[in-house]
Coordinates of C-alpha atoms and ligand atoms in Angstrom, one line a residue:
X10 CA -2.7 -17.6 16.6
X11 CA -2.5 -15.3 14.1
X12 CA 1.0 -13.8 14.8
X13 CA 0.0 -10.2 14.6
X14 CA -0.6 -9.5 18.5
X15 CA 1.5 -6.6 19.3
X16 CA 2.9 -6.0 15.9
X17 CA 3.8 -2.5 15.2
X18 CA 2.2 -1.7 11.3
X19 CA 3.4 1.2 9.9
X20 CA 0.6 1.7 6.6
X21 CA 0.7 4.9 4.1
X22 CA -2.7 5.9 2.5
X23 CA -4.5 5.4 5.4
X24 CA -6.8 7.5 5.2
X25 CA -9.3 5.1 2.7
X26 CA -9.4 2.3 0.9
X27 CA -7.2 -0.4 1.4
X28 CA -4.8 1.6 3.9
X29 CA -8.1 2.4 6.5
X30 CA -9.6 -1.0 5.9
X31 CA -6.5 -2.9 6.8
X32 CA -5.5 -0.6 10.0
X33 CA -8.6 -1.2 11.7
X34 CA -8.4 -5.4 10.5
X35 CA -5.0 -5.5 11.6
X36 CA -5.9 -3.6 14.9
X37 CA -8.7 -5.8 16.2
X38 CA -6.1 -8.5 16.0
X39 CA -3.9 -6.8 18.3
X40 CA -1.9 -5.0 16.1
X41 CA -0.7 -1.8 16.3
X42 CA -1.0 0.9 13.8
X43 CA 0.9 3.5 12.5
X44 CA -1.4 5.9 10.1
X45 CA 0.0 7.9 7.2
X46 CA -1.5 9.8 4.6
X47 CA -2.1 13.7 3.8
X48 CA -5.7 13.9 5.1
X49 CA -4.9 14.8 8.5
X50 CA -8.3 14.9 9.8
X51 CA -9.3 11.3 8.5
X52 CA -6.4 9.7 9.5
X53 CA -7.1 11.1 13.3
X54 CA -10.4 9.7 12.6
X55 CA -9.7 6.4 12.5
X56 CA -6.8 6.3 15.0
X57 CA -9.6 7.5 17.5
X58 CA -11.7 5.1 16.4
X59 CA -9.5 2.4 17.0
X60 CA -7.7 3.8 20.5
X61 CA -11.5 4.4 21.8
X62 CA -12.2 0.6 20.9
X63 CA -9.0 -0.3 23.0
X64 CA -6.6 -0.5 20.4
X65 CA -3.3 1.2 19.4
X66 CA -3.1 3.9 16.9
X67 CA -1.0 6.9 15.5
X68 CA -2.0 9.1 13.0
X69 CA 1.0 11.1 11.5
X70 CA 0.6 13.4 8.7
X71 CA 2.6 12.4 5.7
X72 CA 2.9 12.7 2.0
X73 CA 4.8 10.0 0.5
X74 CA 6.3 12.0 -1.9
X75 CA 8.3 13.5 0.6
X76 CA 11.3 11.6 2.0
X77 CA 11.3 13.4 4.9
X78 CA 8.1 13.0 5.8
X79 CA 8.0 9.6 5.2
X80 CA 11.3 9.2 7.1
X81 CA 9.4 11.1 9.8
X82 CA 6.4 8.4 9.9
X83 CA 8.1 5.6 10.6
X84 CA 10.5 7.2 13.1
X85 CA 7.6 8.5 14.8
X86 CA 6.1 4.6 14.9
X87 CA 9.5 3.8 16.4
X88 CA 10.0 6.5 18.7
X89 CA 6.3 5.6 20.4
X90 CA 6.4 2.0 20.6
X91 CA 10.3 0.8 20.1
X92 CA 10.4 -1.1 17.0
X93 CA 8.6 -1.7 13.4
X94 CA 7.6 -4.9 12.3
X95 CA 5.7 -3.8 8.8
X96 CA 5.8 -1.4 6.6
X97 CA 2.8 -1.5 4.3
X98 CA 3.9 0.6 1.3
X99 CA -0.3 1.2 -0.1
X100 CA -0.3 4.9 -0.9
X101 CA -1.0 5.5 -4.9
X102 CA -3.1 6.6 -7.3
X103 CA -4.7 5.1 -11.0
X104 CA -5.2 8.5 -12.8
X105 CA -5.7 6.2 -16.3
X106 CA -5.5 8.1 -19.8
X107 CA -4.5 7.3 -22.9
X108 CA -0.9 8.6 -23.9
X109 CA -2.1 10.9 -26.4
X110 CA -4.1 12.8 -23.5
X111 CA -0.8 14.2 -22.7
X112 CA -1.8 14.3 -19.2
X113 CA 1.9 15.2 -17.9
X114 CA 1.1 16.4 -14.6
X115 CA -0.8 13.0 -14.3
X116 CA 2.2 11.0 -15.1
X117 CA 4.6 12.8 -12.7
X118 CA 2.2 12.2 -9.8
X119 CA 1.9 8.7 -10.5
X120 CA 5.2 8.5 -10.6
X121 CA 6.4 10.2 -7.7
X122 CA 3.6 8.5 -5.5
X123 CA 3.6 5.0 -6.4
X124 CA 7.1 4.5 -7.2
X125 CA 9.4 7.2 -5.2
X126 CA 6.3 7.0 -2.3
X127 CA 7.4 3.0 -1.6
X128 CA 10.9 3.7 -2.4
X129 CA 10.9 6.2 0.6
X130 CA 9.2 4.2 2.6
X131 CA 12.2 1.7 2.2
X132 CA 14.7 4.4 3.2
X133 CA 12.4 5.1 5.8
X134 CA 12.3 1.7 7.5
X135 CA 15.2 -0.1 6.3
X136 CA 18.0 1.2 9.2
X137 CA 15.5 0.2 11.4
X138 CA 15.0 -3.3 10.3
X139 CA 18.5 -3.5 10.3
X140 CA 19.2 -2.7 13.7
X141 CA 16.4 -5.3 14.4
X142 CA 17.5 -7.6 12.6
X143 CA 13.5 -8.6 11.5
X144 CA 10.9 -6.6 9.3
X145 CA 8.4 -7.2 6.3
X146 CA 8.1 -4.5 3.7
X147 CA 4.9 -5.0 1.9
X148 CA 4.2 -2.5 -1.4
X149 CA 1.2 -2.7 -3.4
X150 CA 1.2 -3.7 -7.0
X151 CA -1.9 -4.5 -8.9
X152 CA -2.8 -6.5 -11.5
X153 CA -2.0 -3.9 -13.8
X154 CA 1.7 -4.9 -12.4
X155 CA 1.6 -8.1 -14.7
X156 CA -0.4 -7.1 -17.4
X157 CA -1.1 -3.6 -19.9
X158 CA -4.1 -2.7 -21.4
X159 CA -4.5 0.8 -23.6
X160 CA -4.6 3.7 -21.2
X161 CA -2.8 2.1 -18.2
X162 CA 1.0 2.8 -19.5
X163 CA 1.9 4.9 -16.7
X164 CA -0.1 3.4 -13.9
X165 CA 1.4 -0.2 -15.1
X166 CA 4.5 1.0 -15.2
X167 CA 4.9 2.3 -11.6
X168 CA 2.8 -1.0 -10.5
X169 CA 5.7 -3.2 -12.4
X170 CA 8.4 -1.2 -10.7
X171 CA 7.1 -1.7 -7.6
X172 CA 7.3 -5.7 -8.0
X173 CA 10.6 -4.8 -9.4
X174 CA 11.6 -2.9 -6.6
X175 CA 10.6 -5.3 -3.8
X176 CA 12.4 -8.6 -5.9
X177 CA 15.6 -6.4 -5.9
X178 CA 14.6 -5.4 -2.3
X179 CA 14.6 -9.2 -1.5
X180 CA 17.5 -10.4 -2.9
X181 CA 19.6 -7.9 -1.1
X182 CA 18.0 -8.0 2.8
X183 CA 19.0 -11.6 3.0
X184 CA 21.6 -11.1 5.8
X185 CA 19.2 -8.6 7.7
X186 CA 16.4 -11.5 8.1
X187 CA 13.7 -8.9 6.1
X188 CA 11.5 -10.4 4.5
X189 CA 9.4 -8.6 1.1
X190 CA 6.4 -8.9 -0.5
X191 CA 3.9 -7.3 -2.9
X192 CA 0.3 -7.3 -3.0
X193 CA -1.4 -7.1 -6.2
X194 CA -5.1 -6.9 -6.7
X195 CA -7.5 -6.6 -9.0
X196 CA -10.7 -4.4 -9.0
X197 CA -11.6 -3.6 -5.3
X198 CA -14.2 -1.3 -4.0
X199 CA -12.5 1.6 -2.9
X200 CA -12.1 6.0 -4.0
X201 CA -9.5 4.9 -6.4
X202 CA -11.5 5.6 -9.7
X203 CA -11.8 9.0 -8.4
X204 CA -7.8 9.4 -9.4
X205 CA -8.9 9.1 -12.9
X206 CA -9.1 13.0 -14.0
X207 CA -9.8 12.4 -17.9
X208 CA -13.9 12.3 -18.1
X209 CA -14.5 10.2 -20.4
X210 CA -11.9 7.3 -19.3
X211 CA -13.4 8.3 -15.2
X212 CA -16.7 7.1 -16.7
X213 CA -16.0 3.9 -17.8
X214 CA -13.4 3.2 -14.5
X215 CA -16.1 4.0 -12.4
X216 CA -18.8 1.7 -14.4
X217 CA -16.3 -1.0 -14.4
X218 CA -15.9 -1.3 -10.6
X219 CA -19.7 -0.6 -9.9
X220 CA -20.2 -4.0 -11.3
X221 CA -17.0 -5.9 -11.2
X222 CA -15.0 -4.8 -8.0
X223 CA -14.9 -7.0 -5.0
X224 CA -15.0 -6.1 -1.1
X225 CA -11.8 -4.3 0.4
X226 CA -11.9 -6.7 3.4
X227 CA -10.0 -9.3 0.5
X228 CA -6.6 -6.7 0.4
X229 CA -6.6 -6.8 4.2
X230 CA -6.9 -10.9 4.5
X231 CA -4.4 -11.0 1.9
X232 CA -2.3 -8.3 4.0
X233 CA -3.1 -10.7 7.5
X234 CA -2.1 -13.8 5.5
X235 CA 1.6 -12.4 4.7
X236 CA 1.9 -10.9 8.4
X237 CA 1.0 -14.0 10.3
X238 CA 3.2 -16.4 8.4
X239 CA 6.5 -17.3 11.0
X240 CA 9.6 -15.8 10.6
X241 CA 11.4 -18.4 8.5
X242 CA 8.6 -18.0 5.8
X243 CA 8.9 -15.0 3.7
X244 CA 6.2 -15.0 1.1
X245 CA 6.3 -12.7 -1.4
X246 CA 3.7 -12.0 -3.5
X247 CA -0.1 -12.4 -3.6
X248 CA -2.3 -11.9 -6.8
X249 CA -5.8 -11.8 -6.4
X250 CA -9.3 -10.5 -8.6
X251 CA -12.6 -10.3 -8.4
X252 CA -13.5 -13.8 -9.7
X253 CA -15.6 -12.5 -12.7
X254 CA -12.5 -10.3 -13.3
X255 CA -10.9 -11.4 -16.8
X256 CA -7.9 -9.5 -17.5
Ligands
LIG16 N1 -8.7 -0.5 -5.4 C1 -8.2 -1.2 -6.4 O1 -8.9 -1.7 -7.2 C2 -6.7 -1.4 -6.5 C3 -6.2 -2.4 -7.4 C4 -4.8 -2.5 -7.5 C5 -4.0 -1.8 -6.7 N2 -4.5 -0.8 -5.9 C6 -3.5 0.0 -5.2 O2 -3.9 0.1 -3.8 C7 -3.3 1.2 -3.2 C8 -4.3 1.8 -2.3 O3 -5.4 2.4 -3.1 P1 -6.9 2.3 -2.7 O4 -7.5 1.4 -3.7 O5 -7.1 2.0 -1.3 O6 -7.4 3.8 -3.1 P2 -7.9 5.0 -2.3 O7 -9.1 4.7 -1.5 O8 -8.0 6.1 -3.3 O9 -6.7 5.3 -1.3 C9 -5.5 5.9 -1.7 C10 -4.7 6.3 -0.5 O10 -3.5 6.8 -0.9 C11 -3.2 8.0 -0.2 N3 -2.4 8.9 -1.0 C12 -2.5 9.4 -2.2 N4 -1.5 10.3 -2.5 C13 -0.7 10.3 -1.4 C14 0.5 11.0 -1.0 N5 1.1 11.9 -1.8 N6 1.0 10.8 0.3 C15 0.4 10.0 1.1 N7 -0.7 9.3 0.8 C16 -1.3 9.5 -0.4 C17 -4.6 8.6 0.0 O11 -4.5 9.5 1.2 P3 -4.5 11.1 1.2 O12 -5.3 11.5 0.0 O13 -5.2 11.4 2.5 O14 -3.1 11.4 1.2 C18 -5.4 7.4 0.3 O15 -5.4 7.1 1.7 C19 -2.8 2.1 -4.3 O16 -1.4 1.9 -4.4 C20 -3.5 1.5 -5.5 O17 -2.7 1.7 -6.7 C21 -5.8 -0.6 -5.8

């Protein structure tokens, strides 16, 4: 019914949040899961939580900033079970600051996570997808994708380059049958706040979501809602907030 059963799900950042969240929704449909992230030890966590419920999962140790690593993922997800349907770009971080922190090292992991993490995880999975003539590549945005408030330069900026990256991604896959999309939420319950390393800015991030963010199970509907359309329907982006969210 749902158009997930046997689906092989590749997902980076699996190891919390949205990534873990989603790999065990997706699973008790009948999906399988592919696990990525650098926390070896969670990741095998959950995989053995899901194979000792009776589902399919492999955990494979990756850091997305890492081409080969990522390259190595998906294979791996190939290699086991012979084809992958989705690649679920998720991993990232939100370290907000101001600009006049100066919090270079900051902005370089930002960078190289949420926008050269999902671009390797296209290198990774396009020959595939190819060859198969099918796929969905799904990246997470955010909210801050599609709208800039004072100390989220750099996180908004990978966030837009990731919708700008999967619209470029979809124009061009046409004759492969891929299909693209990007999920962008608002404030969600999850360790993000803790990639915030400025104090004072970590503070307010974390009193924010405390009282504003919304239940992780909404990015992994959202997530099922994209998977489980038919092939001939390729939607392409969802945008969703807590409702008491206003910007
Ligand atoms: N929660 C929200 O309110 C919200 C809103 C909009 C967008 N998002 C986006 O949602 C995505 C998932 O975040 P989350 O909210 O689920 O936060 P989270 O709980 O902090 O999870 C982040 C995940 O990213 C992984 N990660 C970080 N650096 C990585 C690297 N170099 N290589 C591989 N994995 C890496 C982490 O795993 P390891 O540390 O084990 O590697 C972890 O599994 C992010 O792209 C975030 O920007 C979240």
């Amino acid at each position: 019914m749902e158009n997930v059963k046997g689906k092989v799900v590749v997902i980076t950042g699996a190891s919390s949040g949205f990534g873990k969240i989603t790999a065990e929704y997706l699973s008790e449909r009948g999906a399988i899961v592919v696990l990525g992230a650098r926390r070896t030890e969670k990741i095998d966590a959950i995989a053995k939580k899901i194979n000792d419920k009776g589902g399919k999962a492999l955990a494979i140790t990756t850091d997305v900033t890492d081409a080969k690593q990522v390259k190595n993922l998906v294979d791996s997800a190939v290699k086991a079970y012979g084809k992958i349907d989705v690649l679920l770009n998720n991993a990232g971080l939100m370290p907000l600051s101001p600009l006049e922190y100066l919090k270079i090292e900051d902005w370089d992991r930002c960078i190289d996570v949420n926008i050269k993490g999902v671009l390797y995880g296209i290198a990774a999975a396009l020959p595939h997808m190819k060859k198969q003539k099918s796929g969905q590549i799904i990246s997470v945005s955010s909210v801050a994708g599609h709208t800039i408030s004072p100390g989220g330069a750099v996180y908004s900026a990978t966030k837009y380059s990731v919708r700008v990256i999967s619209e470029a991604l979809r124009q061009e896959v046409k004759p492969y049958n891929i299909r693209t999309a990007v999920i962008s939420p608002g404030a969600v319950a999850t360790n993000l706040p803790e990639s915030v390393t400025a104090d004072d800015i970590a503070k307010g991030i974390k009193q924010y979501y405390a009282e504003n963010a919304i239940s992780a199970d909404s990015f992994a509907r959202a997530a099922l809602y994209i998977i489980s359309q038919p092939e001939d329907v390729d939607v392409n982006e969802v945008l969703f907030r807590p409702t008491k969210q206003q910007l």
